[in-house]
Amino acid sequence: MIGVRLGRPHILRSVTPRAATASLPLLVALMLAGGQARAAESPPGQGQPPAGSLGQAPAGSVAQAGADPFADPAEATPPAGASPAPAPAPTPAPAATPGATPSTPAASDDRPGKPSLGPAPTPSASSEPRVLISEVVIEGLDDHPERERLELAAYAAMAVTPGTAITRSELETDLQAIYATGWFSDVRIQPQDGPLGVRLVVSVVPNPVLTKVSLDPADAKVPETVVQDTFAGDYGKTLNLVTLQGRMQELQKWYADQGFSLARVTGPSRIGPDGDVQLLVRQGTVKGVEVQFLNKEGSATNDKGQPIKGKTKEWVITREISIKTGEIFNRRNLEDDLKRLYGTGLFSDVKVTLRPEPEDPGSVVIVLGVVEQSTGSLSGGLGYSQSQGVFGQIQIQDSNLFGRAWDLSTSFTYGQFGGLADISFSDPWIKGDKYRTAFRFKAFVSRDAPQVFQSQDNGNIFTVSDFYQAPGTQVAYNIFSPFNPLLDVFPSVTAARIAAETSGQNLSWFQFDGNSVLIQRVGANVQFVRPLNGGNPFKRAPWTVLLGLTGQVATPMDFSGTSRRFGLATPNEATPLFSAPTSSVICLAYNCAARNQLLGLRLAATMSTLNDPRNPTQGNFLSIGTEQFFSVGPDSPTFNRIRGSFTHYIPVRWLKFYKGCRPKAGETEDCKQALAFQVSAGTVIGDLPPYEAFCLGGGNSVRGYFDCDLGVGRSFGEATIEYRFPLFSIVSGELFIDGGTTFGSQTKVPGNLGGLLNKPGSGFSIGTGLIVTTPVGPLRLEVASQDFTGEWRFNLGVGWKF
């Protein structure tokens, strides 16, 4: 039995003399043989060092000690000067005999750890000679700090052991296996004759101890800390090329996780004797961005083979792409860019192609194939609102004017109580502005019935006309005791009328009209909107600020369009007489004027961390603003309006009606369920026109009350708690409680509109609802109570309340 001890091998039991004697003639006969096999060498500095090879390869070889004991005698090199023997004529292969039994393959070598030798060679092929190995010795590791570890690795990689007879091919396999361990930069095997057989001396050159890993280029995207952390466990140890490849894959994964999907880590391009390893990184740079217009079929040419021409300016498209020429390609950034392109509403499809540049390996050109959609529209419809009654609307719009993404629209609305005509223009991104500032302009003429002058059950404020009654004429009065008038004398009353009142004459200066109060507004506003992105137009900035200027003329009037300065609170069921008492009449505008001029400067800001702007389940939303109105004449009020709201969402998983809330193994959860909180408040400081007061109640306020039926105040506060949960794929449910108050400020509104119409000023509601997702947006159907009474109200709205 022949054995080997790992470390310094020795023969536990020598080979028998007979066996040794039998091998000596063969060795002597092979002394003159010079057959060598040479393995291909890898170019130095590319990837791993060159693989071990037999013969004269520098990275690893089976060296000769005199004659090669593994050479075939039939292939021995002839003496110098001898004429080559003529090649024998090829012997034709014997024809197959029908019914002949195929030759039986040679028995497999069943030594432990050895693969099958496969079928025996055909008689025409010369068999490789087998040589008995008596000893295997590893050299080159003297004084190495990890000598034992590397010797174990080399011995474990070899299949040959003392006492086995092997061929040259098997020995070459072992040489490659030693090199494949990754510990050595050079491996050579030298057979030597010994008294008991062939002694194999395996000379190895270990890799240096790893001291540093650097990247080429030095400004690679991967941080230095990532490189150091990746190789921290390898520093101070012998470099292992197999382990190095694994670490390189970790760096490759870091690039992929960060979105640099074109980056490739290769090498090592250099291994220094001091253990300094340099890796080559090709990160994938962007050579440029090209725009290609496609038709609906996805073709870039028309029927005549001509390129498709688009309406949109190319700079409108490319300005949404954050990846610039010369930058490293990042898949995540490109995905965000595509979302912005779709968000413009100009394109129905965007196809991305990365075109490699042959003259610049590692670089690509981003080709955007865009399919434009129709941006011009003509629409119309019918609707209902408390301020307009039943109304019809028609709108003309072009959201890509001149191919610059400008939005121009005009609409006309005519309703039961009034109408609206406006024209608006917006530029979502002023060209060349790095802050992504948007510009908006709107001019309008509107006429509607403000809810501050109405109530659902307690009557409304109706118009009265100002007229002069001759002295001595008998006038019938229509005084309604439930109302407490706020004003007894108006500034507009002439001195003659005041004198007549103080002399005790029964005169009336107001005639009841019985028409609803309408407010006509003619004006325009300009706004600039800017996200606080620090000058980076692609940065997701949570804060956005708005600066606006508005100017309008507000005129109170009756249903016929006649200007009216005064109004009277009258129950719906009452039939008023022809005249109204002075003490029961209120002003409809500031300073009891026929019209007010309103000039205001608005400053507002919003902050959003919502995970979904349409149906959020997590995050916060804050909105604050102030609007200062300046006096430009005697009938122009000066006041400041402040308003703010805060919304908070908490994701929950309480109800699991929808199957997406009960995912099976391997399925992704789809359960948009949240507990939502909202708080809003506002106040007005200064000269408040009655029609500019805050309204409480309605579908977007306290939902158990009709619009503006809870209160009309100079200040207000509201709070809502809402639980939202999915029921089916397009249907969601909600449970909510709303509350609101005017903080007792109804009497501080000129005319005390809320008090005259018996609005409570504070209250709450509880309710439930269904939200159906439709192509035009969510539709909301709700039912809510007024406090804990039996008064219930149904509400139909568009979109979530907040």
XYZ file of N, CA and C in Angstrom, residues 206-333:
384
model
N 3.238 31.078 -5.135
C 1.973 31.593 -4.592
C 1.741 33.029 -5.000
N 0.459 33.409 -5.047
C 0.101 34.803 -5.288
C 0.549 35.658 -4.116
N 0.734 36.951 -4.329
C 1.154 37.807 -3.226
C 0.042 37.987 -2.200
N 0.408 38.479 -1.045
C -0.557 38.794 0.001
C -1.303 40.071 -0.402
N -2.636 40.012 -0.360
C -3.459 41.140 -0.805
C -3.327 42.304 0.173
N -2.963 43.466 -0.349
C -2.806 44.666 0.472
C -3.712 45.809 0.043
N -4.088 45.853 -1.239
C -4.877 46.982 -1.727
C -5.634 46.576 -2.983
N -6.833 47.110 -3.140
C -7.636 46.918 -4.348
C -8.025 48.298 -4.858
N -7.697 48.595 -6.097
C -8.027 49.874 -6.714
C -8.805 49.622 -7.988
N -9.528 50.657 -8.432
C -10.374 50.545 -9.614
C -9.847 51.464 -10.704
N -10.006 51.037 -11.913
C -9.659 51.819 -13.089
C -10.920 51.959 -13.934
N -11.506 53.147 -14.065
C -10.958 54.454 -13.679
C -11.086 54.717 -12.185
N -10.257 55.642 -11.714
C -10.235 55.950 -10.285
C -11.511 56.627 -9.826
N -12.239 57.311 -10.740
C -13.469 58.010 -10.370
C -14.700 57.159 -10.631
N -14.563 55.854 -10.468
C -15.704 54.965 -10.667
C -16.812 55.311 -9.672
N -18.059 55.008 -10.057
C -19.207 55.383 -9.253
C -19.220 54.711 -7.883
N -18.668 53.500 -7.793
C -18.722 52.780 -6.531
C -17.889 53.517 -5.481
N -18.442 53.799 -4.316
C -17.691 54.516 -3.284
C -16.506 53.693 -2.775
N -15.471 54.377 -2.312
C -14.288 53.702 -1.794
C -14.633 52.844 -0.586
N -15.601 53.291 0.210
C -15.992 52.504 1.376
C -16.589 51.160 0.981
N -17.302 51.130 -0.142
C -17.880 49.869 -0.614
C -16.770 48.915 -1.034
N -15.760 49.435 -1.733
C -14.637 48.592 -2.146
C -13.913 48.043 -0.928
N -13.659 48.903 0.051
C -12.943 48.454 1.239
C -13.744 47.425 2.018
N -15.035 47.641 2.143
C -15.870 46.678 2.873
C -15.943 45.346 2.143
N -15.943 45.388 0.810
C -16.045 44.149 0.030
C -14.819 43.268 0.234
N -13.638 43.866 0.269
C -12.397 43.089 0.352
C -11.798 43.094 1.755
N -12.519 43.583 2.744
C -11.962 43.697 4.098
C -11.515 42.353 4.646
N -12.263 41.305 4.375
C -11.918 39.989 4.894
C -10.762 39.328 4.182
N -10.295 39.911 3.062
C -9.216 39.295 2.277
C -7.878 39.978 2.482
N -7.880 41.192 3.028
C -6.617 41.904 3.214
C -5.737 41.154 4.221
N -4.427 41.114 3.912
C -3.480 40.430 4.784
C -3.404 38.936 4.559
N -4.143 38.437 3.554
C -4.133 37.013 3.226
C -3.651 36.828 1.795
N -3.201 35.606 1.505
C -2.747 35.308 0.149
C -3.884 35.518 -0.832
N -3.594 36.207 -1.901
C -4.609 36.481 -2.909
C -5.069 35.191 -3.561
N -6.382 34.994 -3.562
C -6.977 33.850 -4.239
C -7.816 34.369 -5.392
N -7.433 33.934 -6.616
C -8.118 34.473 -7.790
C -9.573 34.038 -7.867
N -9.882 32.870 -7.326
C -11.281 32.422 -7.317
C -12.103 33.306 -6.380
N -11.550 33.547 -5.184
C -12.235 34.445 -4.250
C -12.350 35.846 -4.826
N -11.284 36.285 -5.539
C -11.301 37.604 -6.149
C -12.449 37.740 -7.139
N -12.682 36.682 -7.923
C -13.789 36.731 -8.875
C -15.129 36.862 -8.146
N -15.253 36.200 -7.001
C -16.487 36.329 -6.222
C -16.686 37.736 -5.695
N -15.587 38.364 -5.249
C -15.686 39.739 -4.775
C -16.046 40.680 -5.915
N -15.513 40.410 -7.092
C -15.847 41.233 -8.247
C -17.338 41.118 -8.574
N -17.903 39.938 -8.380
C -19.342 39.780 -8.593
C -20.140 40.587 -7.577
N -19.599 40.718 -6.353
C -20.282 41.544 -5.356
C -20.288 43.008 -5.783
N -19.159 43.477 -6.321
C -19.126 44.845 -6.841
C -20.084 45.000 -8.014
N -20.131 43.977 -8.862
C -21.056 44.002 -9.996
C -22.502 44.099 -9.507
N -22.813 43.369 -8.447
C -24.168 43.404 -7.888
C -24.476 44.779 -7.307
N -23.459 45.410 -6.672
C -23.681 46.757 -6.147
C -24.059 47.692 -7.279
N -23.350 47.625 -8.388
C -23.675 48.470 -9.535
C -25.107 48.209 -10.007
N -25.470 46.918 -10.105
C -26.816 46.583 -10.575
C -27.876 47.088 -9.611
N -27.628 46.955 -8.297
C -28.603 47.417 -7.311
C -28.783 48.927 -7.357
N -27.736 49.643 -7.732
C -27.825 51.095 -7.815
C -28.380 51.572 -9.144
N -28.686 50.644 -10.043
C -29.271 51.005 -11.336
C -28.280 51.114 -12.475
N -26.975 50.912 -12.219
C -25.976 51.002 -13.283
C -25.899 49.651 -13.997
N -26.915 49.359 -14.774
C -27.072 48.024 -15.353
C -26.087 47.724 -16.469
N -25.421 48.719 -17.031
C -24.450 48.475 -18.099
C -23.030 48.320 -17.558
N -22.810 48.543 -16.289
C -21.465 48.491 -15.719
C -20.962 47.050 -15.673
N -19.671 46.873 -15.945
C -19.030 45.560 -15.900
C -17.704 45.691 -15.160
N -17.474 44.811 -14.195
C -16.230 44.774 -13.435
C -15.420 43.586 -13.948
N -14.242 43.843 -14.504
C -13.406 42.794 -15.081
C -11.999 42.903 -14.513
N -11.164 41.956 -14.911
C -9.771 41.991 -14.468
C -9.424 40.744 -13.679
N -8.363 40.807 -12.899
C -7.587 42.017 -12.633
C -6.721 42.420 -13.813
N -6.618 43.746 -14.022
C -5.774 44.237 -15.103
C -4.309 44.305 -14.667
N -4.077 44.282 -13.362
C -2.705 44.292 -12.854
C -2.683 43.715 -11.450
N -1.679 42.866 -11.181
C -1.428 42.353 -9.839
C 0.022 42.671 -9.510
N 0.232 43.576 -8.603
C 1.587 43.966 -8.245
C 2.217 42.984 -7.281
N 3.546 42.904 -7.264
C 4.225 42.000 -6.331
C 3.981 42.358 -4.868
N 3.569 43.601 -4.621
C 3.290 44.014 -3.252
C 1.838 43.765 -2.849
N 1.076 43.060 -3.721
C -0.309 42.737 -3.397
C -1.306 43.796 -3.782
N -0.912 44.744 -4.645
C -1.820 45.791 -5.123
C -2.541 45.269 -6.367
N -3.848 45.087 -6.270
C -4.657 44.543 -7.351
C -5.485 45.655 -7.960
N -5.457 45.752 -9.273
C -6.246 46.764 -9.970
C -7.304 46.077 -10.819
N -8.560 46.539 -10.652
C -9.695 45.994 -11.403
C -10.146 47.013 -12.439
N -10.594 46.520 -13.566
C -11.064 47.380 -14.652
C -12.589 47.465 -14.603
N -13.107 48.693 -14.631
C -14.553 48.914 -14.570
C -14.988 49.664 -15.815
N -15.879 49.065 -16.556
C -16.540 49.744 -17.676
C -17.960 50.021 -17.237
N -18.247 51.302 -16.984
C -19.500 51.660 -16.338
C -20.640 51.897 -17.312
N -20.378 52.044 -18.572
C -21.435 52.255 -19.549
C -21.850 53.706 -19.636
N -21.176 54.497 -20.431
C -21.475 55.918 -20.540
C -22.499 56.176 -21.639
N -23.168 57.316 -21.525
C -24.192 57.717 -22.497
C -23.550 58.639 -23.517
N -23.598 58.243 -24.762
C -23.015 59.034 -25.843
C -23.930 60.173 -26.270
N -25.229 59.999 -26.062
C -26.184 61.025 -26.449
C -27.603 60.507 -26.343
N -28.557 61.394 -26.589
C -29.982 61.061 -26.565
C -30.591 61.483 -27.887
N -31.263 60.560 -28.548
C -31.919 60.832 -29.820
C -33.416 60.599 -29.687
N -34.196 61.375 -30.426
C -35.650 61.262 -30.425
C -36.100 60.747 -31.778
N -36.972 59.774 -31.743
C -37.505 59.179 -32.964
C -39.023 59.110 -32.829
N -39.745 59.720 -33.761
C -41.199 59.704 -33.716
C -41.715 58.446 -34.407
N -42.668 57.793 -33.773
C -43.248 56.558 -34.290
C -44.735 56.761 -34.521
N -45.267 55.983 -35.466
C -46.714 55.983 -35.633
C -47.335 54.978 -34.668
N -48.636 54.825 -34.715
C -49.324 53.944 -33.776
C -48.921 52.496 -33.935
N -48.426 52.131 -35.112
C -47.968 50.756 -35.339
C -46.532 50.552 -34.874
N -45.895 51.606 -34.403
C -44.528 51.500 -33.916
C -43.474 51.667 -34.985
N -43.858 52.105 -36.178
C -42.912 52.277 -37.272
C -42.380 53.705 -37.274
N -41.093 53.851 -37.634
C -40.474 55.168 -37.681
C -40.619 55.829 -39.048
N -41.210 55.148 -40.008
C -41.393 55.694 -41.352
C -42.845 55.524 -41.777
N -43.257 56.360 -42.714
C -44.614 56.257 -43.228
C -44.650 55.307 -44.426
N -45.771 55.291 -45.125
C -45.927 54.383 -46.266
C -44.943 54.685 -47.383
N -44.462 55.905 -47.455
C -43.512 56.284 -48.503
C -42.059 56.110 -48.072
N -41.884 55.561 -46.875
C -40.528 55.358 -46.383
C -39.886 56.589 -45.807
N -40.663 57.626 -45.610
C -40.136 58.869 -45.052
C -40.254 58.832 -43.532
N -39.316 59.461 -42.823
C -39.376 59.477 -41.353
C -40.644 60.169 -40.863
N -41.197 59.648 -39.782
C -42.376 60.243 -39.169
C -41.984 61.586 -38.545
N -42.758 62.622 -38.852
C -42.516 63.942 -38.264
C -43.506 64.169 -37.134
N -42.974 64.555 -35.999
C -43.814 64.795 -34.845
C -44.141 66.261 -34.655
N -45.181 66.526 -33.869
C -45.576 67.892 -33.567
C -44.728 68.475 -32.440
N -44.369 67.642 -31.473
C -43.665 68.109 -30.287
C -42.222 68.486 -30.613
N -41.775 69.604 -30.066
C -40.382 69.993 -30.207
C -39.493 68.978 -29.489
N -38.338 68.674 -30.101
C -37.458 67.675 -29.498
C -36.962 68.115 -28.135
N -36.742 69.406 -27.941
C -36.239 69.856 -26.638
C -37.271 69.679 -25.540
N -38.551 69.626 -25.903
C -39.576 69.351 -24.908
C -39.432 67.926 -24.376
N -38.979 67.020 -25.246
C -38.800 65.618 -24.850
C -37.479 65.434 -24.118
N -36.398 65.940 -24.705
C -35.081 65.686 -24.135
C -34.875 66.401 -22.803
N -35.602 67.484 -22.539
C -35.419 68.178 -21.263
C -35.948 67.347 -20.098
N -36.770 66.331 -20.381
C -37.260 65.450 -19.332
C -36.278 64.324 -19.021
N -35.209 64.209 -19.812
C -34.226 63.141 -19.620
C -33.095 63.691 -18.751
N -32.934 63.101 -17.585
C -31.914 63.575 -16.649
C -30.520 63.086 -17.015
N -30.413 61.985 -17.771
C -29.104 61.438 -18.131
C -28.563 62.236 -19.310
N -27.423 62.874 -19.117
C -26.823 63.698 -20.146
C -25.628 62.997 -20.775
N -25.188 63.551 -21.910
C -24.043 63.003 -22.633
C -22.808 62.974 -21.736
N -22.137 61.819 -21.727
C -20.936 61.649 -20.915
C -21.194 61.098 -19.538
N -22.459 61.026 -19.111
C -22.766 60.482 -17.799
C -22.884 58.963 -17.848
N -22.848 58.349 -16.677
C -22.983 56.906 -16.568
C -24.459 56.543 -16.705
N -24.742 55.544 -17.516
C -26.127 55.118 -17.705
C -26.664 54.524 -16.409
N -27.863 54.957 -16.022
C -28.517 54.439 -14.833
C -29.952 54.094 -15.174
N -30.295 52.848 -14.975
C -31.626 52.374 -15.343
C -32.708 53.053 -14.506
N -32.453 53.255 -13.215
C -33.456 53.877 -12.357
C -33.751 55.310 -12.807
N -32.696 56.039 -13.122
C -32.903 57.415 -13.583
C -33.712 57.438 -14.874
